[in-house]
Structures are given as C-alpha cells and as structure tokens.
Short mmCIF file of C-alpha atoms and ligand atoms in Angstrom, two decimals:
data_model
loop_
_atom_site.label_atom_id
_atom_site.label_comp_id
_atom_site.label_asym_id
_atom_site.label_seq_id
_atom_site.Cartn_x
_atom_site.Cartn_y
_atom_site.Cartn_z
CA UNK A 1 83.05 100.83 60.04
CA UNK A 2 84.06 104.19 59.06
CA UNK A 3 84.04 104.43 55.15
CA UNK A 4 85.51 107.58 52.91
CA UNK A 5 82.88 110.15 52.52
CA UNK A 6 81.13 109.50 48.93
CA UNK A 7 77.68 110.76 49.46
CA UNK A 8 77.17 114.28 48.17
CA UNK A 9 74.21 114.87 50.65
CA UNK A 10 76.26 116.08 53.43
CA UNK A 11 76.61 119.33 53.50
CA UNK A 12 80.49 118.85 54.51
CA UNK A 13 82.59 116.00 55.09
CA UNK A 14 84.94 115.06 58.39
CA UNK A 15 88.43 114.55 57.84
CA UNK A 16 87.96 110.70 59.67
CA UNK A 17 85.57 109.59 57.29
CA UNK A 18 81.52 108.74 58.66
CA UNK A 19 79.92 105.61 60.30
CA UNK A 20 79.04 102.85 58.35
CA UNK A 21 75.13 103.62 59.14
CA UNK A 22 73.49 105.03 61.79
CA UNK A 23 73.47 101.22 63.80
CA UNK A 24 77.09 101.87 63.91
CA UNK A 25 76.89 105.37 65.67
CA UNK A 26 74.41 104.36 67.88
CA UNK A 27 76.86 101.51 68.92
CA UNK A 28 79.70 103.38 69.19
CA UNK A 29 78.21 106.30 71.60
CA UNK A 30 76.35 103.17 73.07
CA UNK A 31 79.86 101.76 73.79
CA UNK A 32 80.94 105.38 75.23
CA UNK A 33 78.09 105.58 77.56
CA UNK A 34 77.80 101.73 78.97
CA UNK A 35 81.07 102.24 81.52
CA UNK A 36 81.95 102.13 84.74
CA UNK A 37 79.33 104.92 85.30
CA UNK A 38 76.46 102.25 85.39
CA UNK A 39 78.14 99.43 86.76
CA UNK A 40 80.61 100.88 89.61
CA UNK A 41 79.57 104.76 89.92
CA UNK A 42 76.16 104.92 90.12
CA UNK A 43 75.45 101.95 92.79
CA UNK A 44 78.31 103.49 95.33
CA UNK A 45 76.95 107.38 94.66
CA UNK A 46 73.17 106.09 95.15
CA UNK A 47 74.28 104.41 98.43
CA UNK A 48 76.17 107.57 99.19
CA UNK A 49 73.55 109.93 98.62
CA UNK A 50 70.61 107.79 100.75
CA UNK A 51 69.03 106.20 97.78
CA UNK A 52 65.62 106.55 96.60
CA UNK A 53 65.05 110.59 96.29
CA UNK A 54 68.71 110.68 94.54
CA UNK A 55 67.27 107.95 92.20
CA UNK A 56 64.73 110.47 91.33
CA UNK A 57 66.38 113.33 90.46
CA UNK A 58 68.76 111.15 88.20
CA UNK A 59 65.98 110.19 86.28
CA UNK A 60 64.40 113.31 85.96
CA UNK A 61 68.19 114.87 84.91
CA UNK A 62 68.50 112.14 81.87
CA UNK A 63 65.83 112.48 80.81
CA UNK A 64 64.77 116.37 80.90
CA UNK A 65 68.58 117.75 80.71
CA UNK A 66 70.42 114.70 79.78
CA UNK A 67 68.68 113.88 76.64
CA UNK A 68 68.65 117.33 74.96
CA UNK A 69 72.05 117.82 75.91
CA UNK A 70 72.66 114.46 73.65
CA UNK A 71 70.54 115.90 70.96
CA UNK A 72 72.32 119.15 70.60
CA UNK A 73 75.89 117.70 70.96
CA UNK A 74 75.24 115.58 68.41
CA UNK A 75 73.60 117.97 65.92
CA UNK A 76 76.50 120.25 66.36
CA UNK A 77 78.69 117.71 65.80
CA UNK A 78 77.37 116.94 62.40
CA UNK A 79 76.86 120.14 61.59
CA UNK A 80 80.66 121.13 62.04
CA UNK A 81 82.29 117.67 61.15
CA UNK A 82 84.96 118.50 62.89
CA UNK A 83 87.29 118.36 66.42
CA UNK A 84 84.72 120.02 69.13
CA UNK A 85 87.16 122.79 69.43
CA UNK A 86 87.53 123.61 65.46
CA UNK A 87 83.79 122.71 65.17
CA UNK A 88 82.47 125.33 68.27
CA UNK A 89 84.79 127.67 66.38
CA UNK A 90 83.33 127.20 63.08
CA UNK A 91 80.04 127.31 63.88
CA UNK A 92 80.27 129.68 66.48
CA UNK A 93 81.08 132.01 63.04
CA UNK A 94 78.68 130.71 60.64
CA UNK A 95 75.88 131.40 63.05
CA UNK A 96 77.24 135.29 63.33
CA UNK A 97 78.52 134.59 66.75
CA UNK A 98 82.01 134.21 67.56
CA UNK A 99 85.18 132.23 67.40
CA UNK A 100 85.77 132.03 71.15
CA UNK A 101 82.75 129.27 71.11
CA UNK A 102 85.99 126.49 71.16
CA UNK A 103 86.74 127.69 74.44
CA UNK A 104 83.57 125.10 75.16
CA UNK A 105 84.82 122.18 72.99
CA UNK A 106 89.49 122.83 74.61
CA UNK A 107 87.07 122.42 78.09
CA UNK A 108 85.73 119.23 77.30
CA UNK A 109 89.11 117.81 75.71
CA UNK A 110 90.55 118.28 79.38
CA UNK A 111 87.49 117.34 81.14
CA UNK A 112 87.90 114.16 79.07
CA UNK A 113 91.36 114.21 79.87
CA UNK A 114 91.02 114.49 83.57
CA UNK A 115 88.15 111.98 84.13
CA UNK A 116 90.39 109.36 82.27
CA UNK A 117 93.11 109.79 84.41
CA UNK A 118 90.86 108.24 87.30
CA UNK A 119 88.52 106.14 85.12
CA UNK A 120 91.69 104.17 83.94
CA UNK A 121 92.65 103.67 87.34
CA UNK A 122 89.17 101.93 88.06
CA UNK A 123 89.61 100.43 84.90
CA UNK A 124 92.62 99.07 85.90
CA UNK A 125 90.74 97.32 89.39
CA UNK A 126 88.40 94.97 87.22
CA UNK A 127 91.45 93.54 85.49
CA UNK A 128 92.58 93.13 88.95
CA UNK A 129 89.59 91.67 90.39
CA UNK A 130 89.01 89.67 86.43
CA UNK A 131 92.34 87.37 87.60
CA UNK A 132 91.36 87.04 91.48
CA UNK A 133 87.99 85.47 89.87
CA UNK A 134 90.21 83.39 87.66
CA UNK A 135 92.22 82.14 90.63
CA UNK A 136 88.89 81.12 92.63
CA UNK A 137 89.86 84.12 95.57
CA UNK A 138 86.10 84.57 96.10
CA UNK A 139 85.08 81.15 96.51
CA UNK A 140 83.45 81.17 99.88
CA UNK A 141 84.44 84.13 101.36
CA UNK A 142 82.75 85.81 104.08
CA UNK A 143 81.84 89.51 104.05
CA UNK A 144 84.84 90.43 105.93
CA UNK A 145 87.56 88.47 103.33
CA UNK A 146 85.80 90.33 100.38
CA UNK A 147 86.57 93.51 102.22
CA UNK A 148 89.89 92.76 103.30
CA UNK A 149 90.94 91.68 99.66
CA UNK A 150 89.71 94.81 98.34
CA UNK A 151 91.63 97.23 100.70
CA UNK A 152 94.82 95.15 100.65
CA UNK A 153 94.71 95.52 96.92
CA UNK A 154 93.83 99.17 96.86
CA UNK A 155 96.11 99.49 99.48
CA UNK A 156 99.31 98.70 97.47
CA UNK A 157 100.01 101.76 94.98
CA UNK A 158 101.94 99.40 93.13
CA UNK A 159 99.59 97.13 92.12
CA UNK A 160 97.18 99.45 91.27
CA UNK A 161 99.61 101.24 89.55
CA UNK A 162 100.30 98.56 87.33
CA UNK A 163 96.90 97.51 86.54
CA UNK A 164 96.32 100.98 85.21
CA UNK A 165 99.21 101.36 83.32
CA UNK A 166 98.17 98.09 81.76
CA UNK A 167 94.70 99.51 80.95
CA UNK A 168 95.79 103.04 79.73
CA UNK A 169 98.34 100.76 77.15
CA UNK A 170 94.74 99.15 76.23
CA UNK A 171 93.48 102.56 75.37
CA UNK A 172 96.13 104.22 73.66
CA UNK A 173 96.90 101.13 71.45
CA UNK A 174 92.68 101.31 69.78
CA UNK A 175 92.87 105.16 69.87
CA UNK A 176 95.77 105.13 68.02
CA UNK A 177 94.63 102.85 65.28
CA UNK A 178 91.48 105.04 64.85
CA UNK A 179 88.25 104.56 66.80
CA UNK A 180 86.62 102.68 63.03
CA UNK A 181 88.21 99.37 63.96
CA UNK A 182 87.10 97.06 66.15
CA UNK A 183 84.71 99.37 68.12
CA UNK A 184 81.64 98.20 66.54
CA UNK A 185 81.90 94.65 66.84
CA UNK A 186 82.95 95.19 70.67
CA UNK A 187 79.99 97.03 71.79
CA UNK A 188 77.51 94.70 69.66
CA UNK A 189 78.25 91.90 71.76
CA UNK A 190 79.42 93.15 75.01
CA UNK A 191 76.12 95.51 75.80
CA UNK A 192 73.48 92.69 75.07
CA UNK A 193 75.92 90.17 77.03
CA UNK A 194 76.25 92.88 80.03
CA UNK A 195 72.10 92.90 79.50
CA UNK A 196 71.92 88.88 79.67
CA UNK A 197 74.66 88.72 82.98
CA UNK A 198 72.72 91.80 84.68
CA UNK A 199 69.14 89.81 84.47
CA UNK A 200 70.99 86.61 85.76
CA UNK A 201 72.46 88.79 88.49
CA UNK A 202 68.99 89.74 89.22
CA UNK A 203 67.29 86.42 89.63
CA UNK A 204 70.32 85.95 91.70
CA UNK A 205 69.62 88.92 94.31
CA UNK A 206 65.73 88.50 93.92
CA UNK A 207 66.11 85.14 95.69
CA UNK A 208 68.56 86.65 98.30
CA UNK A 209 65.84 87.45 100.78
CA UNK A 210 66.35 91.02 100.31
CA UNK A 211 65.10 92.05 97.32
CA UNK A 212 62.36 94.20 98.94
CA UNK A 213 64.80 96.13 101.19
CA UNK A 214 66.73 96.22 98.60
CA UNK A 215 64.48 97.65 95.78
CA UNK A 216 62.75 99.63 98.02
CA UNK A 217 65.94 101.85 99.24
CA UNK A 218 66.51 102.31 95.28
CA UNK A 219 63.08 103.17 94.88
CA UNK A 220 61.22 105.00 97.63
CA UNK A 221 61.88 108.88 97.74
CA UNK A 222 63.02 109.90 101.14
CA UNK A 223 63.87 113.44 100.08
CA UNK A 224 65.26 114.37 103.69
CA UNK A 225 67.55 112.32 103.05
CA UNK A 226 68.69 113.96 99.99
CA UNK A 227 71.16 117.04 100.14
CA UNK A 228 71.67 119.90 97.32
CA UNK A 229 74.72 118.71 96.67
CA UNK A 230 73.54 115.46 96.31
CA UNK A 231 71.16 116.54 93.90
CA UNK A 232 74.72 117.86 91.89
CA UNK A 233 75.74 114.95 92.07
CA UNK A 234 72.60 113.20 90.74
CA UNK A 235 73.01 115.95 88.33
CA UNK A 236 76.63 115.13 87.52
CA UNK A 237 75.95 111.74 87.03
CA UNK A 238 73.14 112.02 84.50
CA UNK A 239 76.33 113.67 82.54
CA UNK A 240 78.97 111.33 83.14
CA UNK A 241 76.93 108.07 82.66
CA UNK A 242 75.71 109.38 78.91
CA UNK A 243 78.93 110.57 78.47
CA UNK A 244 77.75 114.20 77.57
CA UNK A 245 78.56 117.63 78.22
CA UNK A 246 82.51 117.57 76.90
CA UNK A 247 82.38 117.05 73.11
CA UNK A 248 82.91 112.84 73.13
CA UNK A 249 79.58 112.60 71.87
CA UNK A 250 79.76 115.73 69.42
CA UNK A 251 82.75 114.10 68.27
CA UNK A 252 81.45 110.85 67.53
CA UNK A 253 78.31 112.87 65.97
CA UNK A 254 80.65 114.29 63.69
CA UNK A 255 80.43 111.23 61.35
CA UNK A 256 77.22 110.75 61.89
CA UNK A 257 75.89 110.06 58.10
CA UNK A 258 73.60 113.40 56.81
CA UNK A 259 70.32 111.54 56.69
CA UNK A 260 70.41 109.36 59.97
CA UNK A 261 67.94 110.79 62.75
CA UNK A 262 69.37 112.27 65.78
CA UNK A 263 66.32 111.98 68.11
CA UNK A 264 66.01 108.38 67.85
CA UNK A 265 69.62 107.63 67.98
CA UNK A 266 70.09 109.69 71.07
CA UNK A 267 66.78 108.31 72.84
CA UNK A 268 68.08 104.43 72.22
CA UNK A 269 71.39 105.44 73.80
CA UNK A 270 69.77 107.22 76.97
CA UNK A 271 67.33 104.23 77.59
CA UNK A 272 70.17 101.76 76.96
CA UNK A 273 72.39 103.17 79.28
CA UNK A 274 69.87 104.14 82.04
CA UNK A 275 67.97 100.15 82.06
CA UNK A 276 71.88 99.22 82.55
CA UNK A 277 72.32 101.64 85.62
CA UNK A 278 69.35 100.74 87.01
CA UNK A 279 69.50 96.73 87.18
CA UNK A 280 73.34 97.66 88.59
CA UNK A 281 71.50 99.17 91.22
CA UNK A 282 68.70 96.57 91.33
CA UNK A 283 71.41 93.95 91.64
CA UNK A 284 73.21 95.41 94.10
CA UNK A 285 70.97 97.11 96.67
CA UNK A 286 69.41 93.53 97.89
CA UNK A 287 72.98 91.60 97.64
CA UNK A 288 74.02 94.51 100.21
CA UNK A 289 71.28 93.99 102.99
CA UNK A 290 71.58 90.78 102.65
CA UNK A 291 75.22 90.55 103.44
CA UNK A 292 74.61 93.02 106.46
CA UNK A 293 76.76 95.65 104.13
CA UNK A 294 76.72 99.76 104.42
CA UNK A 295 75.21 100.68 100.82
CA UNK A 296 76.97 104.38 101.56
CA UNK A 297 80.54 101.74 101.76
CA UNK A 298 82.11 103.76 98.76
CA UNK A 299 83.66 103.45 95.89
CA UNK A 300 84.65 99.82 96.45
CA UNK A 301 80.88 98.92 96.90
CA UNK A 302 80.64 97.01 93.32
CA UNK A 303 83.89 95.20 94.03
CA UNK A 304 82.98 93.37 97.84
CA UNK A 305 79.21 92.65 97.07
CA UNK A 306 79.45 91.25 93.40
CA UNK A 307 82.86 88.63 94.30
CA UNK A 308 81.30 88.02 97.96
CA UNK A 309 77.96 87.25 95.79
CA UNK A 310 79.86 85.18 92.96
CA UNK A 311 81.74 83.85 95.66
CA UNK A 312 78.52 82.00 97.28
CA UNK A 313 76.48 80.70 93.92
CA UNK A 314 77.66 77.81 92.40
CA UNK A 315 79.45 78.61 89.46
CA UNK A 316 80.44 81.60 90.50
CA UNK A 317 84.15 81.68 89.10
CA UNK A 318 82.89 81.69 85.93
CA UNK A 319 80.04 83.83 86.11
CA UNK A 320 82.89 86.55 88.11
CA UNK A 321 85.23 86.20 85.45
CA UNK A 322 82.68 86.75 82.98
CA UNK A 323 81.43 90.22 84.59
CA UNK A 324 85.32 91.22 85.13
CA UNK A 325 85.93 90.64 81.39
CA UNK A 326 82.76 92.51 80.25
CA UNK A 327 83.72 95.36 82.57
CA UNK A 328 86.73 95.09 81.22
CA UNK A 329 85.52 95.54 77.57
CA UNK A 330 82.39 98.12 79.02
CA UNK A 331 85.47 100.56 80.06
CA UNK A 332 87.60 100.46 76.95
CA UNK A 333 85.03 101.37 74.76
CA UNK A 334 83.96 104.58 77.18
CA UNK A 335 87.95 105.53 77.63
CA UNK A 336 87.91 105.70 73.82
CA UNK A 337 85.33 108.10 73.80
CA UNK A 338 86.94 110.58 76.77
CA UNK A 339 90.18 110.34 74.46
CA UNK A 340 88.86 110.90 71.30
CA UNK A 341 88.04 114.86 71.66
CA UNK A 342 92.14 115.08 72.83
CA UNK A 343 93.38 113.06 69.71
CA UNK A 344 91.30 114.28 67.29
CA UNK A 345 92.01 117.59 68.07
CA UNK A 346 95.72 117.24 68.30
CA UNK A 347 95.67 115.37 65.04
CA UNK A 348 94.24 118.27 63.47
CA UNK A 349 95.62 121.31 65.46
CA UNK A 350 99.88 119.94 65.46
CA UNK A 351 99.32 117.54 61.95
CA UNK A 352 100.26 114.86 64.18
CA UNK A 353 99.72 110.72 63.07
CA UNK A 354 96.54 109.16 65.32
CA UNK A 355 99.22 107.38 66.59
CA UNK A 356 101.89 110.02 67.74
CA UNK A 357 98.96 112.03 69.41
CA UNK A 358 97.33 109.12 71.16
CA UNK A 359 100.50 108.17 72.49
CA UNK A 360 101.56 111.66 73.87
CA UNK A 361 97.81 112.78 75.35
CA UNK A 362 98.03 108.88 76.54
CA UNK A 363 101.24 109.03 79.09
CA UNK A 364 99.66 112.77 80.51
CA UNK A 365 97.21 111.42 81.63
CA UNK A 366 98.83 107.95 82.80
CA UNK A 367 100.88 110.42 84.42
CA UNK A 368 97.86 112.42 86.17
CA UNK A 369 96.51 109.10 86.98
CA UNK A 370 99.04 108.41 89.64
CA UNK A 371 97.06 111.32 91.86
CA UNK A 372 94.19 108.72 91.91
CA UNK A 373 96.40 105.39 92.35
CA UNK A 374 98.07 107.37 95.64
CA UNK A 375 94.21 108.30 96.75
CA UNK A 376 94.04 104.84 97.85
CA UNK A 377 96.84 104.39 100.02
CA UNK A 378 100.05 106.87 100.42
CA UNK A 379 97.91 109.93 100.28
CA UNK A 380 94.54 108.58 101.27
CA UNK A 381 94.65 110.91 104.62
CA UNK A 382 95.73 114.18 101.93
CA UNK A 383 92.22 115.62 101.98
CA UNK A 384 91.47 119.26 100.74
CA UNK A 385 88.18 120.80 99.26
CA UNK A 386 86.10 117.41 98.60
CA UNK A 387 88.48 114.95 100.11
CA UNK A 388 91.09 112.63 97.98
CA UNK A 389 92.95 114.18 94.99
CA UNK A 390 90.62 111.33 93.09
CA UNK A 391 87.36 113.06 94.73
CA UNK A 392 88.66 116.25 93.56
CA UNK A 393 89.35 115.16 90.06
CA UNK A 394 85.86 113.49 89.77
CA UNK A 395 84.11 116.33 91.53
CA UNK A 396 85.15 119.08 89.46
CA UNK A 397 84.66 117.14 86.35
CA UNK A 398 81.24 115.05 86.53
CA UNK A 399 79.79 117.68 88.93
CA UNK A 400 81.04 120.79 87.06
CA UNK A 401 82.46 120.38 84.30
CA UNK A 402 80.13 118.50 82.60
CA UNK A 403 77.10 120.28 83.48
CA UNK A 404 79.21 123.38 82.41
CA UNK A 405 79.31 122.53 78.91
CA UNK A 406 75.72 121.30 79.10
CA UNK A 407 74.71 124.63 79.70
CA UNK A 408 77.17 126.20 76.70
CA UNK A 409 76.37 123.38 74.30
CA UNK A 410 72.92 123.97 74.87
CA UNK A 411 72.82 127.58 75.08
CA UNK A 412 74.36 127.11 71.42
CA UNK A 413 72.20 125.07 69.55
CA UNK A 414 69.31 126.34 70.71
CA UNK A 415 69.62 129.78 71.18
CA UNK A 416 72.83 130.88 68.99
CA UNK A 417 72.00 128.85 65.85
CA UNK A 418 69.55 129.84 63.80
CA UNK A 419 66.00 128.13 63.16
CA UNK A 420 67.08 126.85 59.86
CA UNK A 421 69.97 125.19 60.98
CA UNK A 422 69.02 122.98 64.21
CA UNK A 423 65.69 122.11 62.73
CA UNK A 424 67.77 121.02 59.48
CA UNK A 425 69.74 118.81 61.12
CA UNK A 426 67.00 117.84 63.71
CA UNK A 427 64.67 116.78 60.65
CA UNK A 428 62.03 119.74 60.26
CA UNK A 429 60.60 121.27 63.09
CA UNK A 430 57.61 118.95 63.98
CA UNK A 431 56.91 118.20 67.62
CA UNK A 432 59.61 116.81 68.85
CA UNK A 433 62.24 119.37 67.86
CA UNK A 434 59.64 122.10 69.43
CA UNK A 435 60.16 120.35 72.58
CA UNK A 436 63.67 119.63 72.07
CA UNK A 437 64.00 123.50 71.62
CA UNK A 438 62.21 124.00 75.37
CA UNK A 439 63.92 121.71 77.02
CA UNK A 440 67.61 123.02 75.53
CA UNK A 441 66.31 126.64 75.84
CA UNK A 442 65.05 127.22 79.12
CA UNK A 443 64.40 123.68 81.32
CA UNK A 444 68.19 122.38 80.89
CA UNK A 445 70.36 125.23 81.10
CA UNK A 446 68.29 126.98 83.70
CA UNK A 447 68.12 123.92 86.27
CA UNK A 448 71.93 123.22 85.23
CA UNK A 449 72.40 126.90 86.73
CA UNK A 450 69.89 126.51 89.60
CA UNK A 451 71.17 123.21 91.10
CA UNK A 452 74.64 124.67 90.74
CA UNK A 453 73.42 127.79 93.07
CA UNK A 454 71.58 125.80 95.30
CA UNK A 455 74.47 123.76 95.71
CA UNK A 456 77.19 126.29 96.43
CA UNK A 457 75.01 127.49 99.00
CA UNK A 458 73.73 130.98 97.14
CA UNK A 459 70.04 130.59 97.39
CA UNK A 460 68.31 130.38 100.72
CA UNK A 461 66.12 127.13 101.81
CA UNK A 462 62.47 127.74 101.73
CA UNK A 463 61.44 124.94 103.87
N1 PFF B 1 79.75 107.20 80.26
C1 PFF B 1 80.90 106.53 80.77
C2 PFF B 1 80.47 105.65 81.92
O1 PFF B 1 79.33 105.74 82.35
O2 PFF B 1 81.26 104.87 82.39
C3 PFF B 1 81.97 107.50 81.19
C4 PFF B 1 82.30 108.46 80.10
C5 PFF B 1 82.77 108.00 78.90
C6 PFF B 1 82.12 109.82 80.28
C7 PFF B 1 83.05 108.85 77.87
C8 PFF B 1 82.39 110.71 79.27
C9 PFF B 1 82.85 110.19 78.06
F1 PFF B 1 83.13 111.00 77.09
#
C-alpha cells in the first residue's frame, strides 16, 4: 500500500514511503478512528452523562472542533513528512517560530501511549466475549446471567490479563512489520461489514418494543441533565473517537500523496466514524429499556446488552461471534494508529528496526496496562482524583490531553504558519479553507479553552 516515493511533486518525501492513493489514507485513518470509541465508549459515556443534551454537544464538537482539528493535523503532517515530534520541530522553524513546537507532537506519542495501555485491555474483553459467543454462553440468558458473566470475567485479573497480553502481541506483531501491510485490506472490509451488522442490529432493537424510549433518550436534549464536565467529556470524546489531537492522524497524513485533498478525506472519515457511533447508540439505547437495564451501567454496558440481545434472536451465536470478531479487527486497526506516533518516532530518533521499537514501546505499555486489568478487581475500591487508575488514565488523556493538542495543533496551522503554506496544502484558499481558517483560529481553540474552564470550575454559572 505504501510505495517508494517517485513523484517529484511533493515538496519532500517521508522516510516510510506514501499511500498508495488517497482511498488508501482515507482507509487507514478510517481504520484508526472506527474503534472501540464508537462501539463500547460512546454508548456507556452517553448513558453516563444522561443522554440526549450530551449527544448534542458531541455533535456539535466533531463537527465544529473535531473536523478542523483533522484538517490541520493532517496538513501538517504532509507538510513535515515526518514523526509528529521531528515534524512540529521542523515546521515550527520553517514558519520562523520555534523548535520547542515537538513538545506538542513527544505529548501525543505518550497520550497515544497511555490510552493504549487501557484500550488493549478492552481490546482484550471482545476476544474474551468473541469465544463465550463461540461456546453458545449467551444462549438464553436472562439479564442477570449476562451481568454475572461479565463481572466474574472482569473480576479475575488473570483472565483479563491474558486476553490483553494476547491483544497487545496482536499489535506489536502489524506495527512491527510496518503499518503498509495488511492495513488496507482490513479496514476495506471490516468498516462496511461493521455498517451491514450495525443496520441488522437495528432492525433487531427497532422491533424490541423500545425503540422510542430508546431513541428518544439518545435524542431529546435534556440539558439539566447535562453537567460541565460532561460537556468535557462530550468534548473528549469528539477527540478520541476521530482519533485526533495526538499526532496518529498527522502521522498517517505524513504519506499522504502531494495532490490528494485533505478536506474531503477528513470529512469522509468524520461522517464515517460518527454514522458508526451513532447506530451503536441507536442499537443500544432501546435493547437497554427493553431489558429493564441502567443505560448509566458503565463501561460494561456494550458487553451485557449486545450477548443478552444475541443471546435471545435466533441465530444469535453467529451473529455474536461475528460482532466479537469485527470488534476484534475495529480495535487493531485503531491500536495501530495510537502506536504509530511512538514507533515512528523511536525509529527515527534511536535508528532503531520497526521491529526493535515496536517491541520495546509494546511491553511499556503492556506493562502500564496492568493499572487498568487491576481496575477491575484487586484495586477496583483504589479510587483517587476521578476514581479507578483506568478512569484516571482515560480522563487525563481523552478529556485533556487530546483537547490539549487540539488547541496547539490548531493554534499552529492556523495562526503560526503562514498564508502560503496552509492554503498550499489545503488547495488555494477558496471557501472552504476560509472557514477552515475560522473554525481552527478562533471557534476550536477558544471553546477547547472555555469548556476546559467551565469544567474545572473557574467561570461562574450564569443561570
Ligand atoms: N478512535 C479510536 C476509537 O474510537 O476507538 C481510538 C483511537 C485510536 C484514538 C487511535 C486515538 C488514536 F490515535
């Protein structure tokens, strides 16, 4: 998928060689996105957070922050064709600023880092949960069952432990043989197959009796319900779902072909990834009334409604095995991308192999992992700050972290490098890059920095 650099178009070349065409970038951050955000992280923080209003404000963050963040990761990805560090550095100079600028792109090589740690553990629970389909362990179940298989299994550290050991061997082993192979042809087929099994799902929950209840505590905004820190998180989540806001997608961007459009690359990735999220949710929300569930039940809210729903329908081993699989698949190609920024970096920063560096940044964060397997059981009653070590770890990165190097990323592109240089790689300065330029300029970075104000508690309520 990757091929040698031979056009002389670009104005420089990345050491790992450029997509294939711009199908095969859109694929690959397609791949990144699609994850566990859409499928187990949005449904349990929307349940969390009191639905509807928190709906809102997601939408609103993909698509006003979320989707020039995209745009000017990506454009300064091409531009440098580099690492994120070695390319914030390099630009950071060209554009008469400074060096320093990689501090952005060494924070989102450990925010990568960190969220992996936990994401593999997750990971690790749908290859669980893929072999109790296998085995028929849904088939009939009542509500209760489903729940006291899930907390049995998170309950031993050992099994979890293994599971994600199992997945983070997944992950090193394609990160070490370079993210060109096999990427491409993995996301082609799992995304439209995740499509195909989320519309079945939902023929399946509109004929649960709930669908209304369902839909309508996705849908209707009941914004007392809705905290400022639940607007972070809503905020957070925009982020972590598109992958953005930590270099995975400026590194992918870096060999992104000269003449390929950015805009329309970035918008098919955002609408991909948010129809995904939002069937999840449309799936869900109905399957949980109508099994007399608590939609704010937590992250194991995905794994008792789905196998107590499979469970019931006719079929349903297969049908379960099939989601596991694709959720499965949906994760790899995401934990590639939070790895990605780490290995390329180290590959270029220590001259290490793909292979030696993937394997090293690999068994850190296997070992930081273990933090989030013990959440579950041993140290489930260790709370500090936001609870769990694992809420820690996923606060600090998809609620600040992220939107962190939103802000710097797009503080960059659109107010540190020049005219010339965005608008060349943004394809002349028609329209659409003049409201690109807005929304990076003022709208993103200044809600980014409101939200986070409101949310510490700085500002004062009006109402
Ligand atoms: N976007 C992924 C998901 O929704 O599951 C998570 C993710 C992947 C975040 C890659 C960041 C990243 F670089």
């Amino acid at each position: 998928m990757l091929k040698a650099e031979t056009a002389g178009k670009a104005p420089r070349t990345s050491l790992h060689g450029h997509w294939s065409s711009r199908m095969a970038f859109i694929l690959a951050v397609t791949g990144s996105a699609v994850g566990l955000g859409d499928f187990w992280k949005f449904p349990y923080i929307t349940g969390e957070n009191g639905g509807g209003a928190f709906v809102i404000v997601y939408l609103f963050c993909v698509f006003l922050i979320g989707m020039p963040v995209m745009m000017s990761e990506i454009l300064i990805g091409r531009r440098g064709r580099r690492n994120p560090v070695a390319t914030m550095a390099l630009l950071g100079e060209e554009e008469g600023s400074s060096r320093h600028w990689s501090l952005i792109g060494g924070v989102g090589v450990i925010a990568g880092m960190l969220i992996l740690s936990y994401y593999s553990v997750i990971a690790g629970w749908t290859i669980a949960y893929t072999l109790k389909s296998v085995s028929g362990s849904f088939v009939g179940r009542s509500a209760e069952d489903i729940e006291g298989i899930f907390s049995a299994f998170t309950g031993n550290w050992l099994s979890v432990g293994i599971a994600h050991t199992i997945f983070m061997a997944l992950t090193i082993f394609v990160v070490a043989r370079g993210v060109e192979r096999g990427l491409e042809q993995a996301v082609r087929f799992m995304v439209p197959a995740l499509f195909v099994l989320m519309l079945f799902l939902l023929g399946y929950s509109i004929n649960s009796g709930h669908f209304a209840e369902g839909a309508a505590f996705m849908l209707t905004p009941k914004f007392d319900a809705l905290t400022w820190d639940g607007v972070l998180v809503a905020m957070g989540q925009a982020f972590f779902t598109l992958s953005i806001g930590m270099g995975a997608v400026m590194a992918y961007g870096a060999y992104l072909p000269a003449e390929s459009s950015i805009t329309s690359a970035a918008a098919a990735v955002v609408v991909a990834d948010t129809t995904l999220s939002m069937l999840a949710g449309l799936v869900i929300f109905p399957l949980v009334f109508a099994n007399g569930l608590n939609p704010g039940h937590g992250p194991g809210l995905v794994f008792v409604t789905l196998p107590l729903a499979f469970g019931q329908m006719s079929g349903g081993v297969v049908f379960a095995t099939i989601f596991f699989v694709l959720l499965i698949f949906a994760a790899w190609t995401s934990s590639i991308g939070l790895m990605e920024p780490a290995v390329a970096w180290a590959v270029e920063h220590f001259h290490k192999t793909r292979a030696q560096a993937a394997t090293m940044i690999g068994i850190l964060i296997w070992a930081v992992g273990f933090g989030t397997v013990f959440s579950f059981n041993v140290l489930a009653d260790v709370k500090f700050l936001k609870g769990t070590f694992f809420e820690n770890v996923d606060h600090l990165t998809s609620n600040i972290m992220l939107p962190l190097g939103g802000v710097f990323v797009t503080v960059f592109a659109a107010w540190v490098m020049c005219r010339n240089s965005s608008a060349d790689e943004l394809g002349g300065t028609g329209p659409i890059y003049n409201l690109w330029r807005f929304l990076a300029r003022y709208v993103a970075p200044v809600a980014i920095v409101f939200v986070f104000v409101k949310a510490i508690g700085l500002l004062p309520d009006l109402s």
